[in-house]
């Protein structure tokens, strides 16, 4: 069932090694069919070269496997919490891409130093805290999702489609799996440029608010004018 969804999720997963975002089997993409409430996700620990569309695992939002011969990605409970709490998203990516993960390991959000960042993400890309020992022991992957959801409770998860988990790595999302991958690639580039920016000028300041606003809102929202009319 949901063959087109599995095909899309397979293709989105294959974009991760292509863009240099994953090593070995680290990383996963999922996409949800909102009508049925079923999402497709990469199986756990299967090499990218061996992956086929048929290998994608179908899950429901109660955490039951609906279809698939493999176990789903171990990060599935994190994806599930994000789908339940963020109704406007349709795809999620998790990687250990090195530049974004370096910021996560340093325990720092990524300040907005330029328009590449501002075009896609509004303001500082947040880094959420470590889970407590109790949270890790109770349900590590689920509580990672709960923590992200808690952070965004009073914030705009559409304007900020990325988060860093301290000492771990990034999650990104979008309207579908392909857009979530796109945002993961942008995040990695922005993370790399921000690190170099601070290396060149350790006293650098964030980009001016009016410049960030101009770049974000010319691409997003009611008055967007970037690109071609559909
Ligand atoms: Zn991870």
mmCIF file with all atom_site columns, C-alpha atoms and ligand atoms in Angstrom:
data_model
loop_
_atom_site.group_PDB
_atom_site.id
_atom_site.type_symbol
_atom_site.label_atom_id
_atom_site.label_alt_id
_atom_site.label_comp_id
_atom_site.label_asym_id
_atom_site.label_entity_id
_atom_site.label_seq_id
_atom_site.pdbx_PDB_ins_code
_atom_site.Cartn_x
_atom_site.Cartn_y
_atom_site.Cartn_z
_atom_site.occupancy
_atom_site.B_iso_or_equiv
_atom_site.pdbx_formal_charge
_atom_site.auth_seq_id
_atom_site.auth_comp_id
_atom_site.auth_asym_id
_atom_site.auth_atom_id
_atom_site.pdbx_PDB_model_num
ATOM   1   C  CA  . UNK A 1 1   ? 0.000  0.000  0.000   1.00 0.00 ? 1   UNK A CA  1
ATOM   2   C  CA  . UNK A 1 2   ? 0.953  3.681  -0.416  1.00 0.00 ? 2   UNK A CA  1
ATOM   3   C  CA  . UNK A 1 3   ? 3.473  2.740  -3.135  1.00 0.00 ? 3   UNK A CA  1
ATOM   4   C  CA  . UNK A 1 4   ? 3.966  6.349  -4.275  1.00 0.00 ? 4   UNK A CA  1
ATOM   5   C  CA  . UNK A 1 5   ? 4.699  7.464  -0.730  1.00 0.00 ? 5   UNK A CA  1
ATOM   6   C  CA  . UNK A 1 6   ? 7.298  4.696  -0.300  1.00 0.00 ? 6   UNK A CA  1
ATOM   7   C  CA  . UNK A 1 7   ? 8.889  5.641  -3.618  1.00 0.00 ? 7   UNK A CA  1
ATOM   8   C  CA  . UNK A 1 8   ? 9.121  9.320  -2.601  1.00 0.00 ? 8   UNK A CA  1
ATOM   9   C  CA  . UNK A 1 9   ? 10.572 8.472  0.804   1.00 0.00 ? 9   UNK A CA  1
ATOM   10  C  CA  . UNK A 1 10  ? 13.090 6.103  -0.799  1.00 0.00 ? 10  UNK A CA  1
ATOM   11  C  CA  . UNK A 1 11  ? 14.192 8.857  -3.190  1.00 0.00 ? 11  UNK A CA  1
ATOM   12  C  CA  . UNK A 1 12  ? 14.399 11.419 -0.392  1.00 0.00 ? 12  UNK A CA  1
ATOM   13  C  CA  . UNK A 1 13  ? 16.560 9.045  1.680   1.00 0.00 ? 13  UNK A CA  1
ATOM   14  C  CA  . UNK A 1 14  ? 18.896 8.505  -1.268  1.00 0.00 ? 14  UNK A CA  1
ATOM   15  C  CA  . UNK A 1 15  ? 19.444 12.285 -1.425  1.00 0.00 ? 15  UNK A CA  1
ATOM   16  C  CA  . UNK A 1 16  ? 21.200 12.191 1.979   1.00 0.00 ? 16  UNK A CA  1
ATOM   17  C  CA  . UNK A 1 17  ? 24.381 10.351 0.886   1.00 0.00 ? 17  UNK A CA  1
ATOM   18  C  CA  . UNK A 1 18  ? 24.253 12.199 -2.453  1.00 0.00 ? 18  UNK A CA  1
ATOM   19  C  CA  . UNK A 1 19  ? 24.522 15.531 -0.621  1.00 0.00 ? 19  UNK A CA  1
ATOM   20  C  CA  . UNK A 1 20  ? 27.190 14.242 1.764   1.00 0.00 ? 20  UNK A CA  1
ATOM   21  C  CA  . UNK A 1 21  ? 24.951 14.478 4.816   1.00 0.00 ? 21  UNK A CA  1
ATOM   22  C  CA  . UNK A 1 22  ? 25.339 10.883 6.036   1.00 0.00 ? 22  UNK A CA  1
ATOM   23  C  CA  . UNK A 1 23  ? 28.110 8.384  6.750   1.00 0.00 ? 23  UNK A CA  1
ATOM   24  C  CA  . UNK A 1 24  ? 27.341 4.638  6.763   1.00 0.00 ? 24  UNK A CA  1
ATOM   25  C  CA  . UNK A 1 25  ? 23.631 4.220  7.653   1.00 0.00 ? 25  UNK A CA  1
ATOM   26  C  CA  . UNK A 1 26  ? 23.305 7.316  9.893   1.00 0.00 ? 26  UNK A CA  1
ATOM   27  C  CA  . UNK A 1 27  ? 20.324 9.449  9.058   1.00 0.00 ? 27  UNK A CA  1
ATOM   28  C  CA  . UNK A 1 28  ? 16.738 8.942  8.003   1.00 0.00 ? 28  UNK A CA  1
ATOM   29  C  CA  . UNK A 1 29  ? 13.879 10.582 6.139   1.00 0.00 ? 29  UNK A CA  1
ATOM   30  C  CA  . UNK A 1 30  ? 10.153 10.051 6.613   1.00 0.00 ? 30  UNK A CA  1
ATOM   31  C  CA  . UNK A 1 31  ? 7.030  11.445 4.957   1.00 0.00 ? 31  UNK A CA  1
ATOM   32  C  CA  . UNK A 1 32  ? 3.430  11.238 6.108   1.00 0.00 ? 32  UNK A CA  1
ATOM   33  C  CA  . UNK A 1 33  ? 0.183  10.702 4.198   1.00 0.00 ? 33  UNK A CA  1
ATOM   34  C  CA  . UNK A 1 34  ? -2.069 12.952 6.293   1.00 0.00 ? 34  UNK A CA  1
ATOM   35  C  CA  . UNK A 1 35  ? -5.289 11.454 4.920   1.00 0.00 ? 35  UNK A CA  1
ATOM   36  C  CA  . UNK A 1 36  ? -4.558 7.965  6.274   1.00 0.00 ? 36  UNK A CA  1
ATOM   37  C  CA  . UNK A 1 37  ? -2.290 9.125  9.114   1.00 0.00 ? 37  UNK A CA  1
ATOM   38  C  CA  . UNK A 1 38  ? 0.404  6.707  7.930   1.00 0.00 ? 38  UNK A CA  1
ATOM   39  C  CA  . UNK A 1 39  ? 4.044  7.631  7.422   1.00 0.00 ? 39  UNK A CA  1
ATOM   40  C  CA  . UNK A 1 40  ? 6.835  5.864  5.555   1.00 0.00 ? 40  UNK A CA  1
ATOM   41  C  CA  . UNK A 1 41  ? 10.327 5.793  7.057   1.00 0.00 ? 41  UNK A CA  1
ATOM   42  C  CA  . UNK A 1 42  ? 13.716 4.254  6.311   1.00 0.00 ? 42  UNK A CA  1
ATOM   43  C  CA  . UNK A 1 43  ? 14.361 0.851  7.883   1.00 0.00 ? 43  UNK A CA  1
ATOM   44  C  CA  . UNK A 1 44  ? 16.912 0.646  10.700  1.00 0.00 ? 44  UNK A CA  1
ATOM   45  C  CA  . UNK A 1 45  ? 20.554 -0.059 9.809   1.00 0.00 ? 45  UNK A CA  1
ATOM   46  C  CA  . UNK A 1 46  ? 20.138 -1.024 6.132   1.00 0.00 ? 46  UNK A CA  1
ATOM   47  C  CA  . UNK A 1 47  ? 22.926 0.211  3.806   1.00 0.00 ? 47  UNK A CA  1
ATOM   48  C  CA  . UNK A 1 48  ? 21.904 2.962  1.382   1.00 0.00 ? 48  UNK A CA  1
ATOM   49  C  CA  . UNK A 1 49  ? 23.302 0.976  -1.591  1.00 0.00 ? 49  UNK A CA  1
ATOM   50  C  CA  . UNK A 1 50  ? 21.013 -1.939 -0.743  1.00 0.00 ? 50  UNK A CA  1
ATOM   51  C  CA  . UNK A 1 51  ? 17.885 0.109  -0.055  1.00 0.00 ? 51  UNK A CA  1
ATOM   52  C  CA  . UNK A 1 52  ? 14.801 -0.265 -2.313  1.00 0.00 ? 52  UNK A CA  1
ATOM   53  C  CA  . UNK A 1 53  ? 11.420 1.530  -2.240  1.00 0.00 ? 53  UNK A CA  1
ATOM   54  C  CA  . UNK A 1 54  ? 9.846  -1.723 -0.987  1.00 0.00 ? 54  UNK A CA  1
ATOM   55  C  CA  . UNK A 1 55  ? 12.068 -1.617 2.109   1.00 0.00 ? 55  UNK A CA  1
ATOM   56  C  CA  . UNK A 1 56  ? 10.414 1.551  3.428   1.00 0.00 ? 56  UNK A CA  1
ATOM   57  C  CA  . UNK A 1 57  ? 8.438  0.812  6.597   1.00 0.00 ? 57  UNK A CA  1
ATOM   58  C  CA  . UNK A 1 58  ? 4.865  2.097  7.009   1.00 0.00 ? 58  UNK A CA  1
ATOM   59  C  CA  . UNK A 1 59  ? 3.883  3.248  10.513  1.00 0.00 ? 59  UNK A CA  1
ATOM   60  C  CA  . UNK A 1 60  ? 0.719  4.699  12.021  1.00 0.00 ? 60  UNK A CA  1
ATOM   61  C  CA  . UNK A 1 61  ? 0.639  7.577  14.533  1.00 0.00 ? 61  UNK A CA  1
ATOM   62  C  CA  . UNK A 1 62  ? 0.111  5.164  17.439  1.00 0.00 ? 62  UNK A CA  1
ATOM   63  C  CA  . UNK A 1 63  ? 3.532  3.672  16.684  1.00 0.00 ? 63  UNK A CA  1
ATOM   64  C  CA  . UNK A 1 64  ? 2.252  0.431  15.103  1.00 0.00 ? 64  UNK A CA  1
ATOM   65  C  CA  . UNK A 1 65  ? 3.996  -1.008 12.064  1.00 0.00 ? 65  UNK A CA  1
ATOM   66  C  CA  . UNK A 1 66  ? 1.446  -1.169 9.251   1.00 0.00 ? 66  UNK A CA  1
ATOM   67  C  CA  . UNK A 1 67  ? 3.673  -2.729 6.586   1.00 0.00 ? 67  UNK A CA  1
ATOM   68  C  CA  . UNK A 1 68  ? 7.319  -3.672 5.994   1.00 0.00 ? 68  UNK A CA  1
ATOM   69  C  CA  . UNK A 1 69  ? 9.699  -6.575 6.475   1.00 0.00 ? 69  UNK A CA  1
ATOM   70  C  CA  . UNK A 1 70  ? 12.274 -4.547 8.416   1.00 0.00 ? 70  UNK A CA  1
ATOM   71  C  CA  . UNK A 1 71  ? 12.183 -2.708 11.728  1.00 0.00 ? 71  UNK A CA  1
ATOM   72  C  CA  . UNK A 1 72  ? 11.748 1.040  11.225  1.00 0.00 ? 72  UNK A CA  1
ATOM   73  C  CA  . UNK A 1 73  ? 14.543 3.515  11.980  1.00 0.00 ? 73  UNK A CA  1
ATOM   74  C  CA  . UNK A 1 74  ? 15.327 3.656  15.702  1.00 0.00 ? 74  UNK A CA  1
ATOM   75  C  CA  . UNK A 1 75  ? 14.444 7.384  15.565  1.00 0.00 ? 75  UNK A CA  1
ATOM   76  C  CA  . UNK A 1 76  ? 10.848 6.611  14.529  1.00 0.00 ? 76  UNK A CA  1
ATOM   77  C  CA  . UNK A 1 77  ? 9.346  7.646  17.920  1.00 0.00 ? 77  UNK A CA  1
ATOM   78  C  CA  . UNK A 1 78  ? 10.937 11.115 17.478  1.00 0.00 ? 78  UNK A CA  1
ATOM   79  C  CA  . UNK A 1 79  ? 9.365  11.493 14.006  1.00 0.00 ? 79  UNK A CA  1
ATOM   80  C  CA  . UNK A 1 80  ? 6.025  10.350 15.420  1.00 0.00 ? 80  UNK A CA  1
ATOM   81  C  CA  . UNK A 1 81  ? 5.969  13.025 18.161  1.00 0.00 ? 81  UNK A CA  1
ATOM   82  C  CA  . UNK A 1 82  ? 6.781  15.753 15.604  1.00 0.00 ? 82  UNK A CA  1
ATOM   83  C  CA  . UNK A 1 83  ? 4.017  14.624 13.199  1.00 0.00 ? 83  UNK A CA  1
ATOM   84  C  CA  . UNK A 1 84  ? 1.467  14.600 16.026  1.00 0.00 ? 84  UNK A CA  1
ATOM   85  C  CA  . UNK A 1 85  ? 2.403  18.066 17.309  1.00 0.00 ? 85  UNK A CA  1
ATOM   86  C  CA  . UNK A 1 86  ? 3.193  19.881 14.018  1.00 0.00 ? 86  UNK A CA  1
ATOM   87  C  CA  . UNK A 1 87  ? 0.131  19.449 11.732  1.00 0.00 ? 87  UNK A CA  1
ATOM   88  C  CA  . UNK A 1 88  ? 1.603  21.615 8.950   1.00 0.00 ? 88  UNK A CA  1
ATOM   89  C  CA  . UNK A 1 89  ? 4.638  19.393 8.318   1.00 0.00 ? 89  UNK A CA  1
ATOM   90  C  CA  . UNK A 1 90  ? 4.694  16.411 5.952   1.00 0.00 ? 90  UNK A CA  1
ATOM   91  C  CA  . UNK A 1 91  ? 8.328  15.286 6.040   1.00 0.00 ? 91  UNK A CA  1
ATOM   92  C  CA  . UNK A 1 92  ? 11.169 14.950 8.572   1.00 0.00 ? 92  UNK A CA  1
ATOM   93  C  CA  . UNK A 1 93  ? 14.930 14.392 8.265   1.00 0.00 ? 93  UNK A CA  1
ATOM   94  C  CA  . UNK A 1 94  ? 17.486 13.412 10.873  1.00 0.00 ? 94  UNK A CA  1
ATOM   95  C  CA  . UNK A 1 95  ? 21.215 13.292 10.134  1.00 0.00 ? 95  UNK A CA  1
ATOM   96  C  CA  . UNK A 1 96  ? 24.562 13.614 11.875  1.00 0.00 ? 96  UNK A CA  1
ATOM   97  C  CA  . UNK A 1 97  ? 25.799 15.974 9.152   1.00 0.00 ? 97  UNK A CA  1
ATOM   98  C  CA  . UNK A 1 98  ? 29.183 17.174 10.443  1.00 0.00 ? 98  UNK A CA  1
ATOM   99  C  CA  . UNK A 1 99  ? 28.854 20.982 10.550  1.00 0.00 ? 99  UNK A CA  1
ATOM   100 C  CA  . UNK A 1 100 ? 25.370 21.066 12.070  1.00 0.00 ? 100 UNK A CA  1
ATOM   101 C  CA  . UNK A 1 101 ? 26.388 18.300 14.492  1.00 0.00 ? 101 UNK A CA  1
ATOM   102 C  CA  . UNK A 1 102 ? 29.483 20.294 15.492  1.00 0.00 ? 102 UNK A CA  1
ATOM   103 C  CA  . UNK A 1 103 ? 27.226 23.159 16.654  1.00 0.00 ? 103 UNK A CA  1
ATOM   104 C  CA  . UNK A 1 104 ? 25.011 20.621 18.465  1.00 0.00 ? 104 UNK A CA  1
ATOM   105 C  CA  . UNK A 1 105 ? 28.042 19.111 20.188  1.00 0.00 ? 105 UNK A CA  1
ATOM   106 C  CA  . UNK A 1 106 ? 29.195 22.584 21.189  1.00 0.00 ? 106 UNK A CA  1
ATOM   107 C  CA  . UNK A 1 107 ? 25.731 23.139 22.665  1.00 0.00 ? 107 UNK A CA  1
ATOM   108 C  CA  . UNK A 1 108 ? 25.149 26.289 20.623  1.00 0.00 ? 108 UNK A CA  1
ATOM   109 C  CA  . UNK A 1 109 ? 22.326 27.530 18.441  1.00 0.00 ? 109 UNK A CA  1
ATOM   110 C  CA  . UNK A 1 110 ? 23.430 28.899 15.055  1.00 0.00 ? 110 UNK A CA  1
ATOM   111 C  CA  . UNK A 1 111 ? 23.180 32.709 14.919  1.00 0.00 ? 111 UNK A CA  1
ATOM   112 C  CA  . UNK A 1 112 ? 21.922 34.278 11.704  1.00 0.00 ? 112 UNK A CA  1
ATOM   113 C  CA  . UNK A 1 113 ? 25.012 35.837 10.121  1.00 0.00 ? 113 UNK A CA  1
ATOM   114 C  CA  . UNK A 1 114 ? 23.694 36.283 6.594   1.00 0.00 ? 114 UNK A CA  1
ATOM   115 C  CA  . UNK A 1 115 ? 20.999 36.083 3.991   1.00 0.00 ? 115 UNK A CA  1
ATOM   116 C  CA  . UNK A 1 116 ? 21.575 32.415 3.044   1.00 0.00 ? 116 UNK A CA  1
ATOM   117 C  CA  . UNK A 1 117 ? 20.372 31.554 6.536   1.00 0.00 ? 117 UNK A CA  1
ATOM   118 C  CA  . UNK A 1 118 ? 17.626 34.228 6.548   1.00 0.00 ? 118 UNK A CA  1
ATOM   119 C  CA  . UNK A 1 119 ? 16.168 32.985 3.250   1.00 0.00 ? 119 UNK A CA  1
ATOM   120 C  CA  . UNK A 1 120 ? 15.147 29.694 4.885   1.00 0.00 ? 120 UNK A CA  1
ATOM   121 C  CA  . UNK A 1 121 ? 15.211 30.014 8.661   1.00 0.00 ? 121 UNK A CA  1
ATOM   122 C  CA  . UNK A 1 122 ? 13.909 32.945 10.669  1.00 0.00 ? 122 UNK A CA  1
ATOM   123 C  CA  . UNK A 1 123 ? 16.374 33.845 13.440  1.00 0.00 ? 123 UNK A CA  1
ATOM   124 C  CA  . UNK A 1 124 ? 18.792 31.696 15.429  1.00 0.00 ? 124 UNK A CA  1
ATOM   125 C  CA  . UNK A 1 125 ? 18.540 27.948 14.776  1.00 0.00 ? 125 UNK A CA  1
ATOM   126 C  CA  . UNK A 1 126 ? 17.891 26.639 18.288  1.00 0.00 ? 126 UNK A CA  1
ATOM   127 C  CA  . UNK A 1 127 ? 19.861 24.018 20.206  1.00 0.00 ? 127 UNK A CA  1
ATOM   128 C  CA  . UNK A 1 128 ? 17.668 22.219 22.742  1.00 0.00 ? 128 UNK A CA  1
ATOM   129 C  CA  . UNK A 1 129 ? 19.006 20.901 26.046  1.00 0.00 ? 129 UNK A CA  1
ATOM   130 C  CA  . UNK A 1 130 ? 20.193 17.413 26.894  1.00 0.00 ? 130 UNK A CA  1
ATOM   131 C  CA  . UNK A 1 131 ? 17.581 14.971 28.099  1.00 0.00 ? 131 UNK A CA  1
ATOM   132 C  CA  . UNK A 1 132 ? 17.807 14.102 31.793  1.00 0.00 ? 132 UNK A CA  1
ATOM   133 C  CA  . UNK A 1 133 ? 18.901 10.620 32.874  1.00 0.00 ? 133 UNK A CA  1
ATOM   134 C  CA  . UNK A 1 134 ? 15.264 9.828  33.707  1.00 0.00 ? 134 UNK A CA  1
ATOM   135 C  CA  . UNK A 1 135 ? 14.081 10.997 30.264  1.00 0.00 ? 135 UNK A CA  1
ATOM   136 C  CA  . UNK A 1 136 ? 16.776 8.918  28.554  1.00 0.00 ? 136 UNK A CA  1
ATOM   137 C  CA  . UNK A 1 137 ? 16.032 5.797  30.593  1.00 0.00 ? 137 UNK A CA  1
ATOM   138 C  CA  . UNK A 1 138 ? 12.258 6.127  30.192  1.00 0.00 ? 138 UNK A CA  1
ATOM   139 C  CA  . UNK A 1 139 ? 12.006 6.561  26.397  1.00 0.00 ? 139 UNK A CA  1
ATOM   140 C  CA  . UNK A 1 140 ? 15.010 8.206  24.752  1.00 0.00 ? 140 UNK A CA  1
ATOM   141 C  CA  . UNK A 1 141 ? 13.765 8.662  21.166  1.00 0.00 ? 141 UNK A CA  1
ATOM   142 C  CA  . UNK A 1 142 ? 10.190 9.598  22.141  1.00 0.00 ? 142 UNK A CA  1
ATOM   143 C  CA  . UNK A 1 143 ? 11.408 12.122 24.721  1.00 0.00 ? 143 UNK A CA  1
ATOM   144 C  CA  . UNK A 1 144 ? 13.722 13.679 22.137  1.00 0.00 ? 144 UNK A CA  1
ATOM   145 C  CA  . UNK A 1 145 ? 10.559 14.453 20.150  1.00 0.00 ? 145 UNK A CA  1
ATOM   146 C  CA  . UNK A 1 146 ? 8.677  15.628 23.244  1.00 0.00 ? 146 UNK A CA  1
ATOM   147 C  CA  . UNK A 1 147 ? 11.536 18.023 24.073  1.00 0.00 ? 147 UNK A CA  1
ATOM   148 C  CA  . UNK A 1 148 ? 11.535 19.514 20.554  1.00 0.00 ? 148 UNK A CA  1
ATOM   149 C  CA  . UNK A 1 149 ? 7.754  19.913 20.639  1.00 0.00 ? 149 UNK A CA  1
ATOM   150 C  CA  . UNK A 1 150 ? 7.967  21.538 24.075  1.00 0.00 ? 150 UNK A CA  1
ATOM   151 C  CA  . UNK A 1 151 ? 10.564 24.038 22.793  1.00 0.00 ? 151 UNK A CA  1
ATOM   152 C  CA  . UNK A 1 152 ? 8.355  25.046 19.843  1.00 0.00 ? 152 UNK A CA  1
ATOM   153 C  CA  . UNK A 1 153 ? 5.132  25.271 21.904  1.00 0.00 ? 153 UNK A CA  1
ATOM   154 C  CA  . UNK A 1 154 ? 5.101  29.095 21.724  1.00 0.00 ? 154 UNK A CA  1
ATOM   155 C  CA  . UNK A 1 155 ? 7.198  29.401 18.538  1.00 0.00 ? 155 UNK A CA  1
ATOM   156 C  CA  . UNK A 1 156 ? 6.728  29.155 14.776  1.00 0.00 ? 156 UNK A CA  1
ATOM   157 C  CA  . UNK A 1 157 ? 7.868  25.725 13.573  1.00 0.00 ? 157 UNK A CA  1
ATOM   158 C  CA  . UNK A 1 158 ? 7.180  26.721 9.950   1.00 0.00 ? 158 UNK A CA  1
ATOM   159 C  CA  . UNK A 1 159 ? 9.486  29.757 10.147  1.00 0.00 ? 159 UNK A CA  1
ATOM   160 C  CA  . UNK A 1 160 ? 12.164 27.620 11.832  1.00 0.00 ? 160 UNK A CA  1
ATOM   161 C  CA  . UNK A 1 161 ? 12.204 24.199 10.118  1.00 0.00 ? 161 UNK A CA  1
ATOM   162 C  CA  . UNK A 1 162 ? 15.331 23.005 11.959  1.00 0.00 ? 162 UNK A CA  1
ATOM   163 C  CA  . UNK A 1 163 ? 16.550 22.217 15.463  1.00 0.00 ? 163 UNK A CA  1
ATOM   164 C  CA  . UNK A 1 164 ? 19.786 20.955 16.998  1.00 0.00 ? 164 UNK A CA  1
ATOM   165 C  CA  . UNK A 1 165 ? 19.695 18.409 19.818  1.00 0.00 ? 165 UNK A CA  1
ATOM   166 C  CA  . UNK A 1 166 ? 22.600 19.035 22.200  1.00 0.00 ? 166 UNK A CA  1
ATOM   167 C  CA  . UNK A 1 167 ? 25.483 16.532 21.913  1.00 0.00 ? 167 UNK A CA  1
ATOM   168 C  CA  . UNK A 1 168 ? 23.546 14.749 19.179  1.00 0.00 ? 168 UNK A CA  1
ATOM   169 C  CA  . UNK A 1 169 ? 22.602 16.390 15.872  1.00 0.00 ? 169 UNK A CA  1
ATOM   170 C  CA  . UNK A 1 170 ? 19.950 18.091 13.757  1.00 0.00 ? 170 UNK A CA  1
ATOM   171 C  CA  . UNK A 1 171 ? 16.345 17.411 12.814  1.00 0.00 ? 171 UNK A CA  1
ATOM   172 C  CA  . UNK A 1 172 ? 14.745 19.324 9.941   1.00 0.00 ? 172 UNK A CA  1
ATOM   173 C  CA  . UNK A 1 173 ? 11.236 19.258 8.479   1.00 0.00 ? 173 UNK A CA  1
ATOM   174 C  CA  . UNK A 1 174 ? 9.170  20.592 5.592   1.00 0.00 ? 174 UNK A CA  1
ATOM   175 C  CA  . UNK A 1 175 ? 5.896  20.168 3.689   1.00 0.00 ? 175 UNK A CA  1
ATOM   176 C  CA  . UNK A 1 176 ? 7.157  16.778 2.393   1.00 0.00 ? 176 UNK A CA  1
ATOM   177 C  CA  . UNK A 1 177 ? 10.254 14.563 2.571   1.00 0.00 ? 177 UNK A CA  1
ATOM   178 C  CA  . UNK A 1 178 ? 11.960 16.352 -0.328  1.00 0.00 ? 178 UNK A CA  1
ATOM   179 C  CA  . UNK A 1 179 ? 11.563 19.771 1.320   1.00 0.00 ? 179 UNK A CA  1
ATOM   180 C  CA  . UNK A 1 180 ? 12.829 18.393 4.643   1.00 0.00 ? 180 UNK A CA  1
ATOM   181 C  CA  . UNK A 1 181 ? 15.949 17.112 2.806   1.00 0.00 ? 181 UNK A CA  1
ATOM   182 C  CA  . UNK A 1 182 ? 16.345 20.505 1.112   1.00 0.00 ? 182 UNK A CA  1
ATOM   183 C  CA  . UNK A 1 183 ? 16.260 22.166 4.542   1.00 0.00 ? 183 UNK A CA  1
ATOM   184 C  CA  . UNK A 1 184 ? 18.816 19.647 5.888   1.00 0.00 ? 184 UNK A CA  1
ATOM   185 C  CA  . UNK A 1 185 ? 21.200 20.601 3.062   1.00 0.00 ? 185 UNK A CA  1
ATOM   186 C  CA  . UNK A 1 186 ? 20.631 24.330 3.697   1.00 0.00 ? 186 UNK A CA  1
ATOM   187 C  CA  . UNK A 1 187 ? 21.197 23.799 7.429   1.00 0.00 ? 187 UNK A CA  1
ATOM   188 C  CA  . UNK A 1 188 ? 24.527 22.069 6.811   1.00 0.00 ? 188 UNK A CA  1
ATOM   189 C  CA  . UNK A 1 189 ? 25.728 24.887 4.504   1.00 0.00 ? 189 UNK A CA  1
ATOM   190 C  CA  . UNK A 1 190 ? 24.583 27.568 6.952   1.00 0.00 ? 190 UNK A CA  1
ATOM   191 C  CA  . UNK A 1 191 ? 26.271 25.726 9.863   1.00 0.00 ? 191 UNK A CA  1
ATOM   192 C  CA  . UNK A 1 192 ? 29.528 25.543 7.908   1.00 0.00 ? 192 UNK A CA  1
ATOM   193 C  CA  . UNK A 1 193 ? 29.444 29.210 6.922   1.00 0.00 ? 193 UNK A CA  1
ATOM   194 C  CA  . UNK A 1 194 ? 28.567 30.358 10.472  1.00 0.00 ? 194 UNK A CA  1
ATOM   195 C  CA  . UNK A 1 195 ? 31.528 28.410 11.939  1.00 0.00 ? 195 UNK A CA  1
ATOM   196 C  CA  . UNK A 1 196 ? 33.886 29.961 9.381   1.00 0.00 ? 196 UNK A CA  1
ATOM   197 C  CA  . UNK A 1 197 ? 32.384 33.413 9.973   1.00 0.00 ? 197 UNK A CA  1
ATOM   198 C  CA  . UNK A 1 198 ? 33.246 33.174 13.683  1.00 0.00 ? 198 UNK A CA  1
ATOM   199 C  CA  . UNK A 1 199 ? 36.713 31.861 12.837  1.00 0.00 ? 199 UNK A CA  1
ATOM   200 C  CA  . UNK A 1 200 ? 37.429 34.844 10.568  1.00 0.00 ? 200 UNK A CA  1
ATOM   201 C  CA  . UNK A 1 201 ? 35.911 37.334 13.006  1.00 0.00 ? 201 UNK A CA  1
ATOM   202 C  CA  . UNK A 1 202 ? 35.398 36.066 16.574  1.00 0.00 ? 202 UNK A CA  1
ATOM   203 C  CA  . UNK A 1 203 ? 33.580 39.310 17.464  1.00 0.00 ? 203 UNK A CA  1
ATOM   204 C  CA  . UNK A 1 204 ? 31.111 39.154 14.555  1.00 0.00 ? 204 UNK A CA  1
ATOM   205 C  CA  . UNK A 1 205 ? 27.526 40.347 15.161  1.00 0.00 ? 205 UNK A CA  1
ATOM   206 C  CA  . UNK A 1 206 ? 24.346 38.789 13.764  1.00 0.00 ? 206 UNK A CA  1
ATOM   207 C  CA  . UNK A 1 207 ? 22.883 40.200 10.543  1.00 0.00 ? 207 UNK A CA  1
ATOM   208 C  CA  . UNK A 1 208 ? 20.681 43.313 10.992  1.00 0.00 ? 208 UNK A CA  1
ATOM   209 C  CA  . UNK A 1 209 ? 17.038 42.511 11.808  1.00 0.00 ? 209 UNK A CA  1
ATOM   210 C  CA  . UNK A 1 210 ? 15.734 44.465 8.790   1.00 0.00 ? 210 UNK A CA  1
ATOM   211 C  CA  . UNK A 1 211 ? 17.949 42.428 6.438   1.00 0.00 ? 211 UNK A CA  1
ATOM   212 C  CA  . UNK A 1 212 ? 16.792 39.139 8.007   1.00 0.00 ? 212 UNK A CA  1
ATOM   213 C  CA  . UNK A 1 213 ? 13.156 40.264 7.704   1.00 0.00 ? 213 UNK A CA  1
ATOM   214 C  CA  . UNK A 1 214 ? 13.583 41.326 4.078   1.00 0.00 ? 214 UNK A CA  1
ATOM   215 C  CA  . UNK A 1 215 ? 15.086 37.998 3.024   1.00 0.00 ? 215 UNK A CA  1
ATOM   216 C  CA  . UNK A 1 216 ? 12.717 35.770 4.980   1.00 0.00 ? 216 UNK A CA  1
ATOM   217 C  CA  . UNK A 1 217 ? 9.511  37.575 4.013   1.00 0.00 ? 217 UNK A CA  1
ATOM   218 C  CA  . UNK A 1 218 ? 10.319 38.009 0.328   1.00 0.00 ? 218 UNK A CA  1
ATOM   219 C  CA  . UNK A 1 219 ? 10.236 34.177 0.111   1.00 0.00 ? 219 UNK A CA  1
ATOM   220 C  CA  . UNK A 1 220 ? 7.600  33.325 2.731   1.00 0.00 ? 220 UNK A CA  1
ATOM   221 C  CA  . UNK A 1 221 ? 4.147  34.528 3.742   1.00 0.00 ? 221 UNK A CA  1
ATOM   222 C  CA  . UNK A 1 222 ? 1.394  36.591 2.111   1.00 0.00 ? 222 UNK A CA  1
ATOM   223 C  CA  . UNK A 1 223 ? 3.635  39.200 0.469   1.00 0.00 ? 223 UNK A CA  1
ATOM   224 C  CA  . UNK A 1 224 ? 6.327  36.846 -0.896  1.00 0.00 ? 224 UNK A CA  1
ATOM   225 C  CA  . UNK A 1 225 ? 7.635  37.817 -4.339  1.00 0.00 ? 225 UNK A CA  1
ATOM   226 C  CA  . UNK A 1 226 ? 10.777 35.661 -4.774  1.00 0.00 ? 226 UNK A CA  1
ATOM   227 C  CA  . UNK A 1 227 ? 10.787 33.183 -7.707  1.00 0.00 ? 227 UNK A CA  1
ATOM   228 C  CA  . UNK A 1 228 ? 8.063  32.581 -10.306 1.00 0.00 ? 228 UNK A CA  1
ATOM   229 C  CA  . UNK A 1 229 ? 4.292  32.703 -9.776  1.00 0.00 ? 229 UNK A CA  1
ATOM   230 C  CA  . UNK A 1 230 ? 2.791  29.189 -9.873  1.00 0.00 ? 230 UNK A CA  1
HETATM 231 ZN ZN1 . LIG B 2 .   ? 20.959 10.539 15.635  1.00 0.00 ? 1   LIG B ZN1 1
#
